[in-house]
Amino acid sequence: MTTTELIIRGGRPRGQAPADILVRDGRIAAIGSPIPTGGEADVVDAAGCVVLPGFVDAHAHVDKTLWGTPWHSHRAGPTVADRIANERAVLRELGLSAERQSARLVRHLIAHGTTHVRTHVDLSPEIGLRHLHAVAAMREAHRDWIDVQIVAFPQSGVVAAPGTIELLDAAVREGAELIGGIDPVGIDGDPDGQLDAIFAIAARSGCGVDIHLHDRGEVGATTIERIAERTHALGLAGRVAVSHAFCLGMLEARRLDVLIELILRDDIAIMTHAPSGDTPFPPVRLLAERGVRLFSGSDGIRDAWGPLNTGDMLERAYLIAYRCGFRDDAGLELALRMITNFGAREIGVEGYGLDVGCAADFVVVPGETAAETVATHPERRLVVKKGRIVARDGRSLLPPAA
Ligand SMILES: [Zn+2]
């Protein structure tokens, strides 16, 4: 663990021809065959494995997971508002520590190859900045193990929950890298009120914007137009994302074209985690072909919103492929890019990838091709973060939590 040189012997970088990877001082120092073993180097045999860049979970909610606690039977109603109300009640009842829960979860994310996570952290008049401080403390404690980016997230709405905008402003001043939003129509009933407030903070502070948009059909579509209008007017192109954007999977072709043009004009990124059931979601392959920036994430992982997500981003790529009906290698590789390069670009990771000079953040997984790893998503053989082995055979090497 403390060695500064590591050789990954004979794996297939991104499923290409086998090559050795030399890691030195946290970076990829050389790729080739064979790299001679130095005296102090730690050598890992990766024959029969694919080496992939570290996974990017660019949409999570680590502060409110129930991970590691006794099974909690899901009992929320079907609407977003029902789920928000249920979550408040569940979290109040369980009284969990957001710091402990988020630490439990990132240990698990690391074991599955996630090297970077963007997490939306709840702020509300009831919670105040408690969760923000908890996740910031967890982030500091895990800084050598995983990179964490924080979105200040108004889960209960902005206009509908007076006092929230002041909390969002405070969170950004305290270092949240992005400001979030949620269904300006569906939750707040005041799209201009919510969007004006959060975009004013973004314009003033320079933080990014990542808005949850579950509102469907034309309501969602006009909300994207409103988001684009503000992105354009404030010169925030490339700094705004819309998460979920279910509406993009519901529009007829000409209406969708209009929105794609706006999305491209202002370089707005679209996040989908390929939601379960019959929930519509953006047409991934079409948007990718048109040049729209896409990315993905786990969303809630075993929390009051649902018990199913596992935090395994390679499984997430599989689920994207599954829901999109991808069978060809190109589709599986697109799903893989959503959890690797696309996510890294969205959260602004510098030196990401498997080239010489890149940060040594990568995952070794059994298989021969990149597409195959998505289809099979087997246990991770090895996870390397900042040049150190942080997980082996599906288990994180983090010391036990205090
Ligand atoms: Zn979310």
PDB file of C-alpha atoms in Angstrom, residues 155-333:
ATOM      1  CA  GLN A 155     -34.837  18.293  -1.846  1.00  0.00           C
ATOM      2  CA  SER A 156     -37.982  19.918  -0.406  1.00  0.00           C
ATOM      3  CA  GLY A 157     -38.080  22.708  -2.977  1.00  0.00           C
ATOM      4  CA  VAL A 158     -36.885  26.293  -2.955  1.00  0.00           C
ATOM      5  CA  VAL A 159     -39.940  28.545  -3.108  1.00  0.00           C
ATOM      6  CA  ALA A 160     -42.054  25.907  -1.316  1.00  0.00           C
ATOM      7  CA  ALA A 161     -39.611  25.772   1.601  1.00  0.00           C
ATOM      8  CA  PRO A 162     -38.881  29.330   2.762  1.00  0.00           C
ATOM      9  CA  GLY A 163     -35.353  29.740   4.078  1.00  0.00           C
ATOM     10  CA  THR A 164     -33.886  27.236   1.609  1.00  0.00           C
ATOM     11  CA  ILE A 165     -32.406  29.807  -0.751  1.00  0.00           C
ATOM     12  CA  GLU A 166     -30.383  31.286   2.119  1.00  0.00           C
ATOM     13  CA  LEU A 167     -29.149  27.780   2.954  1.00  0.00           C
ATOM     14  CA  LEU A 168     -28.156  27.178  -0.669  1.00  0.00           C
ATOM     15  CA  ASP A 169     -26.265  30.440  -0.736  1.00  0.00           C
ATOM     16  CA  ALA A 170     -24.495  29.552   2.524  1.00  0.00           C
ATOM     17  CA  ALA A 171     -23.632  26.067   1.229  1.00  0.00           C
ATOM     18  CA  VAL A 172     -22.016  27.461  -1.913  1.00  0.00           C
ATOM     19  CA  ARG A 173     -20.064  29.974   0.190  1.00  0.00           C
ATOM     20  CA  GLU A 174     -18.888  27.037   2.314  1.00  0.00           C
ATOM     21  CA  GLY A 175     -17.549  25.207  -0.706  1.00  0.00           C
ATOM     22  CA  ALA A 176     -20.331  23.220  -2.373  1.00  0.00           C
ATOM     23  CA  GLU A 177     -19.157  23.063  -5.978  1.00  0.00           C
ATOM     24  CA  LEU A 178     -22.659  23.139  -7.453  1.00  0.00           C
ATOM     25  CA  ILE A 179     -26.129  24.323  -6.669  1.00  0.00           C
ATOM     26  CA  GLY A 180     -29.075  22.007  -7.296  1.00  0.00           C
ATOM     27  CA  GLY A 181     -32.748  22.456  -7.998  1.00  0.00           C
ATOM     28  CA  ILE A 182     -35.805  20.273  -8.222  1.00  0.00           C
ATOM     29  CA  ASP A 183     -38.918  20.308 -10.404  1.00  0.00           C
ATOM     30  CA  PRO A 184     -39.468  24.079 -10.475  1.00  0.00           C
ATOM     31  CA  VAL A 185     -43.075  23.422 -11.539  1.00  0.00           C
ATOM     32  CA  GLY A 186     -43.904  20.113  -9.874  1.00  0.00           C
ATOM     33  CA  ILE A 187     -42.462  20.878  -6.451  1.00  0.00           C
ATOM     34  CA  ASP A 188     -42.394  24.677  -6.272  1.00  0.00           C
ATOM     35  CA  GLY A 189     -45.224  25.593  -8.654  1.00  0.00           C
ATOM     36  CA  ASP A 190     -43.106  28.637  -9.494  1.00  0.00           C
ATOM     37  CA  PRO A 191     -40.531  27.891 -12.188  1.00  0.00           C
ATOM     38  CA  ASP A 192     -39.297  31.465 -12.524  1.00  0.00           C
ATOM     39  CA  GLY A 193     -39.062  31.846  -8.756  1.00  0.00           C
ATOM     40  CA  GLN A 194     -36.904  28.758  -8.269  1.00  0.00           C
ATOM     41  CA  LEU A 195     -34.752  29.150 -11.372  1.00  0.00           C
ATOM     42  CA  ASP A 196     -34.120  32.879 -10.906  1.00  0.00           C
ATOM     43  CA  ALA A 197     -33.012  32.247  -7.338  1.00  0.00           C
ATOM     44  CA  ILE A 198     -30.598  29.401  -8.044  1.00  0.00           C
ATOM     45  CA  PHE A 199     -29.189  30.905 -11.230  1.00  0.00           C
ATOM     46  CA  ALA A 200     -28.535  34.175  -9.389  1.00  0.00           C
ATOM     47  CA  ILE A 201     -26.350  32.270  -6.918  1.00  0.00           C
ATOM     48  CA  ALA A 202     -24.580  30.432  -9.748  1.00  0.00           C
ATOM     49  CA  ALA A 203     -23.905  33.666 -11.656  1.00  0.00           C
ATOM     50  CA  ARG A 204     -22.584  35.387  -8.542  1.00  0.00           C
ATOM     51  CA  SER A 205     -20.464  32.535  -7.191  1.00  0.00           C
ATOM     52  CA  GLY A 206     -19.336  30.770 -10.358  1.00  0.00           C
ATOM     53  CA  CYS A 207     -20.598  27.410  -9.055  1.00  0.00           C
ATOM     54  CA  GLY A 208     -22.093  24.845 -11.419  1.00  0.00           C
ATOM     55  CA  VAL A 209     -25.794  23.968 -11.611  1.00  0.00           C
ATOM     56  CA  ASP A 210     -27.329  20.470 -11.611  1.00  0.00           C
ATOM     57  CA  ILE A 211     -31.142  20.405 -11.521  1.00  0.00           C
ATOM     58  CA  HIS A 212     -33.343  17.374 -10.813  1.00  0.00           C
ATOM     59  CA  LEU A 213     -36.133  17.414 -13.374  1.00  0.00           C
ATOM     60  CA  HIS A 214     -38.735  14.663 -13.010  1.00  0.00           C
ATOM     61  CA  ASP A 215     -41.572  16.764 -14.439  1.00  0.00           C
ATOM     62  CA  ARG A 216     -42.807  14.989 -17.526  1.00  0.00           C
ATOM     63  CA  GLY A 217     -44.008  15.898 -21.008  1.00  0.00           C
ATOM     64  CA  GLU A 218     -44.457  19.551 -21.934  1.00  0.00           C
ATOM     65  CA  VAL A 219     -44.026  20.695 -18.316  1.00  0.00           C
ATOM     66  CA  GLY A 220     -40.529  19.228 -18.324  1.00  0.00           C
ATOM     67  CA  ALA A 221     -39.831  20.475 -21.851  1.00  0.00           C
ATOM     68  CA  THR A 222     -40.716  24.085 -21.056  1.00  0.00           C
ATOM     69  CA  THR A 223     -38.613  23.831 -17.896  1.00  0.00           C
ATOM     70  CA  ILE A 224     -35.597  22.851 -20.024  1.00  0.00           C
ATOM     71  CA  GLU A 225     -36.314  25.900 -22.191  1.00  0.00           C
ATOM     72  CA  ARG A 226     -36.357  28.087 -19.085  1.00  0.00           C
ATOM     73  CA  ILE A 227     -33.091  26.546 -17.874  1.00  0.00           C
ATOM     74  CA  ALA A 228     -31.477  27.108 -21.299  1.00  0.00           C
ATOM     75  CA  GLU A 229     -32.704  30.708 -21.388  1.00  0.00           C
ATOM     76  CA  ARG A 230     -30.972  31.480 -18.080  1.00  0.00           C
ATOM     77  CA  THR A 231     -27.869  29.474 -18.935  1.00  0.00           C
ATOM     78  CA  HIS A 232     -27.534  31.525 -22.103  1.00  0.00           C
ATOM     79  CA  ALA A 233     -28.325  34.910 -20.588  1.00  0.00           C
ATOM     80  CA  LEU A 234     -25.853  34.451 -17.730  1.00  0.00           C
ATOM     81  CA  GLY A 235     -23.030  33.008 -19.841  1.00  0.00           C
ATOM     82  CA  LEU A 236     -23.092  29.683 -17.978  1.00  0.00           C
ATOM     83  CA  ALA A 237     -22.748  27.444 -21.044  1.00  0.00           C
ATOM     84  CA  GLY A 238     -21.010  24.199 -20.120  1.00  0.00           C
ATOM     85  CA  ARG A 239     -21.724  24.626 -16.404  1.00  0.00           C
ATOM     86  CA  VAL A 240     -25.326  23.441 -16.238  1.00  0.00           C
ATOM     87  CA  ALA A 241     -26.727  19.908 -16.061  1.00  0.00           C
ATOM     88  CA  VAL A 242     -30.249  18.533 -15.992  1.00  0.00           C
ATOM     89  CA  SER A 243     -30.617  15.266 -14.106  1.00  0.00           C
ATOM     90  CA  HIS A 244     -33.236  12.692 -15.126  1.00  0.00           C
ATOM     91  CA  ALA A 245     -34.966  14.835 -17.794  1.00  0.00           C
ATOM     92  CA  PHE A 246     -37.628  12.146 -18.176  1.00  0.00           C
ATOM     93  CA  CYS A 247     -39.457  14.483 -20.563  1.00  0.00           C
ATOM     94  CA  LEU A 248     -36.804  13.974 -23.260  1.00  0.00           C
ATOM     95  CA  GLY A 249     -38.024  10.417 -23.606  1.00  0.00           C
ATOM     96  CA  MET A 250     -41.638  11.493 -24.169  1.00  0.00           C
ATOM     97  CA  LEU A 251     -41.575  14.103 -26.921  1.00  0.00           C
ATOM     98  CA  GLU A 252     -42.386  13.777 -30.585  1.00  0.00           C
ATOM     99  CA  ALA A 253     -39.376  14.117 -32.883  1.00  0.00           C
ATOM    100  CA  ARG A 254     -39.773  17.766 -33.907  1.00  0.00           C
ATOM    101  CA  ARG A 255     -40.287  18.995 -30.348  1.00  0.00           C
ATOM    102  CA  LEU A 256     -37.298  16.954 -29.205  1.00  0.00           C
ATOM    103  CA  ASP A 257     -35.204  18.529 -31.987  1.00  0.00           C
ATOM    104  CA  VAL A 258     -36.000  22.021 -30.719  1.00  0.00           C
ATOM    105  CA  LEU A 259     -34.845  21.076 -27.228  1.00  0.00           C
ATOM    106  CA  ILE A 260     -31.696  19.344 -28.483  1.00  0.00           C
ATOM    107  CA  GLU A 261     -30.745  22.530 -30.331  1.00  0.00           C
ATOM    108  CA  LEU A 262     -31.081  24.535 -27.103  1.00  0.00           C
ATOM    109  CA  ILE A 263     -29.202  21.910 -25.105  1.00  0.00           C
ATOM    110  CA  LEU A 264     -26.356  21.970 -27.635  1.00  0.00           C
ATOM    111  CA  ARG A 265     -26.340  25.778 -27.870  1.00  0.00           C
ATOM    112  CA  ASP A 266     -25.693  26.101 -24.146  1.00  0.00           C
ATOM    113  CA  ASP A 267     -23.735  22.850 -23.732  1.00  0.00           C
ATOM    114  CA  ILE A 268     -26.159  21.577 -21.094  1.00  0.00           C
ATOM    115  CA  ALA A 269     -25.356  18.064 -19.863  1.00  0.00           C
ATOM    116  CA  ILE A 270     -28.041  15.437 -19.365  1.00  0.00           C
ATOM    117  CA  MET A 271     -27.867  12.795 -16.614  1.00  0.00           C
ATOM    118  CA  THR A 272     -29.788   9.568 -16.763  1.00  0.00           C
ATOM    119  CA  HIS A 273     -29.398   6.511 -14.568  1.00  0.00           C
ATOM    120  CA  ALA A 274     -31.867   4.583 -16.769  1.00  0.00           C
ATOM    121  CA  PRO A 275     -34.727   4.577 -14.271  1.00  0.00           C
ATOM    122  CA  SER A 276     -36.642   1.444 -13.391  1.00  0.00           C
ATOM    123  CA  GLY A 277     -40.116   0.355 -14.436  1.00  0.00           C
ATOM    124  CA  ASP A 278     -41.960   2.288 -17.121  1.00  0.00           C
ATOM    125  CA  THR A 279     -40.436   5.666 -16.265  1.00  0.00           C
ATOM    126  CA  PRO A 280     -39.486   7.402 -19.519  1.00  0.00           C
ATOM    127  CA  PHE A 281     -35.889   8.571 -19.904  1.00  0.00           C
ATOM    128  CA  PRO A 282     -33.758  10.416 -22.456  1.00  0.00           C
ATOM    129  CA  PRO A 283     -32.912   8.618 -25.735  1.00  0.00           C
ATOM    130  CA  VAL A 284     -29.277   7.917 -24.931  1.00  0.00           C
ATOM    131  CA  ARG A 285     -27.946   6.829 -28.319  1.00  0.00           C
ATOM    132  CA  LEU A 286     -29.742   9.600 -30.212  1.00  0.00           C
ATOM    133  CA  LEU A 287     -28.486  12.288 -27.835  1.00  0.00           C
ATOM    134  CA  ALA A 288     -24.934  10.927 -27.972  1.00  0.00           C
ATOM    135  CA  GLU A 289     -25.037  10.918 -31.779  1.00  0.00           C
ATOM    136  CA  ARG A 290     -26.225  14.516 -31.764  1.00  0.00           C
ATOM    137  CA  GLY A 291     -23.322  15.502 -29.503  1.00  0.00           C
ATOM    138  CA  VAL A 292     -25.227  16.130 -26.282  1.00  0.00           C
ATOM    139  CA  ARG A 293     -23.071  15.669 -23.183  1.00  0.00           C
ATOM    140  CA  LEU A 294     -24.390  12.726 -21.175  1.00  0.00           C
ATOM    141  CA  PHE A 295     -23.428  11.200 -17.855  1.00  0.00           C
ATOM    142  CA  SER A 296     -24.804   8.841 -15.271  1.00  0.00           C
ATOM    143  CA  GLY A 297     -24.916   7.967 -11.600  1.00  0.00           C
ATOM    144  CA  SER A 298     -26.541   5.668  -9.092  1.00  0.00           C
ATOM    145  CA  ASP A 299     -29.096   8.171  -7.792  1.00  0.00           C
ATOM    146  CA  GLY A 300     -30.384   7.026  -4.384  1.00  0.00           C
ATOM    147  CA  ILE A 301     -28.708   3.849  -3.146  1.00  0.00           C
ATOM    148  CA  ARG A 302     -30.898   1.769  -0.831  1.00  0.00           C
ATOM    149  CA  ASP A 303     -32.660   4.728   0.726  1.00  0.00           C
ATOM    150  CA  ALA A 304     -36.177   5.886   1.488  1.00  0.00           C
ATOM    151  CA  TRP A 305     -36.708   6.439  -2.260  1.00  0.00           C
ATOM    152  CA  GLY A 306     -36.222   2.762  -2.999  1.00  0.00           C
ATOM    153  CA  PRO A 307     -34.304  -0.344  -1.949  1.00  0.00           C
ATOM    154  CA  LEU A 308     -32.749  -1.406  -5.237  1.00  0.00           C
ATOM    155  CA  ASN A 309     -29.703   0.551  -6.366  1.00  0.00           C
ATOM    156  CA  THR A 310     -26.371  -0.948  -5.352  1.00  0.00           C
ATOM    157  CA  GLY A 311     -23.822   1.777  -6.140  1.00  0.00           C
ATOM    158  CA  ASP A 312     -22.001  -0.506  -8.588  1.00  0.00           C
ATOM    159  CA  MET A 313     -21.358   1.725 -11.619  1.00  0.00           C
ATOM    160  CA  LEU A 314     -20.405  -1.127 -13.947  1.00  0.00           C
ATOM    161  CA  GLU A 315     -23.768  -2.661 -13.108  1.00  0.00           C
ATOM    162  CA  ARG A 316     -25.231   0.803 -13.813  1.00  0.00           C
ATOM    163  CA  ALA A 317     -23.694   0.708 -17.300  1.00  0.00           C
ATOM    164  CA  TYR A 318     -25.329  -2.698 -17.719  1.00  0.00           C
ATOM    165  CA  LEU A 319     -28.682  -1.258 -16.621  1.00  0.00           C
ATOM    166  CA  ILE A 320     -28.345   1.638 -19.070  1.00  0.00           C
ATOM    167  CA  ALA A 321     -27.624  -0.849 -21.855  1.00  0.00           C
ATOM    168  CA  TYR A 322     -30.492  -3.054 -20.694  1.00  0.00           C
ATOM    169  CA  ARG A 323     -33.075  -0.281 -20.628  1.00  0.00           C
ATOM    170  CA  CYS A 324     -31.823   1.181 -23.912  1.00  0.00           C
ATOM    171  CA  GLY A 325     -31.967  -2.223 -25.577  1.00  0.00           C
ATOM    172  CA  PHE A 326     -28.277  -2.079 -26.517  1.00  0.00           C
ATOM    173  CA  ARG A 327     -26.884  -5.385 -27.767  1.00  0.00           C
ATOM    174  CA  ASP A 328     -24.053  -4.237 -30.042  1.00  0.00           C
ATOM    175  CA  ASP A 329     -20.576  -3.447 -28.739  1.00  0.00           C
ATOM    176  CA  ALA A 330     -20.999   0.216 -29.705  1.00  0.00           C
ATOM    177  CA  GLY A 331     -24.038   0.502 -27.419  1.00  0.00           C
ATOM    178  CA  LEU A 332     -22.342  -1.287 -24.519  1.00  0.00           C
ATOM    179  CA  GLU A 333     -19.271   0.922 -24.953  1.00  0.00           C
TER     180      GLU A 333
END
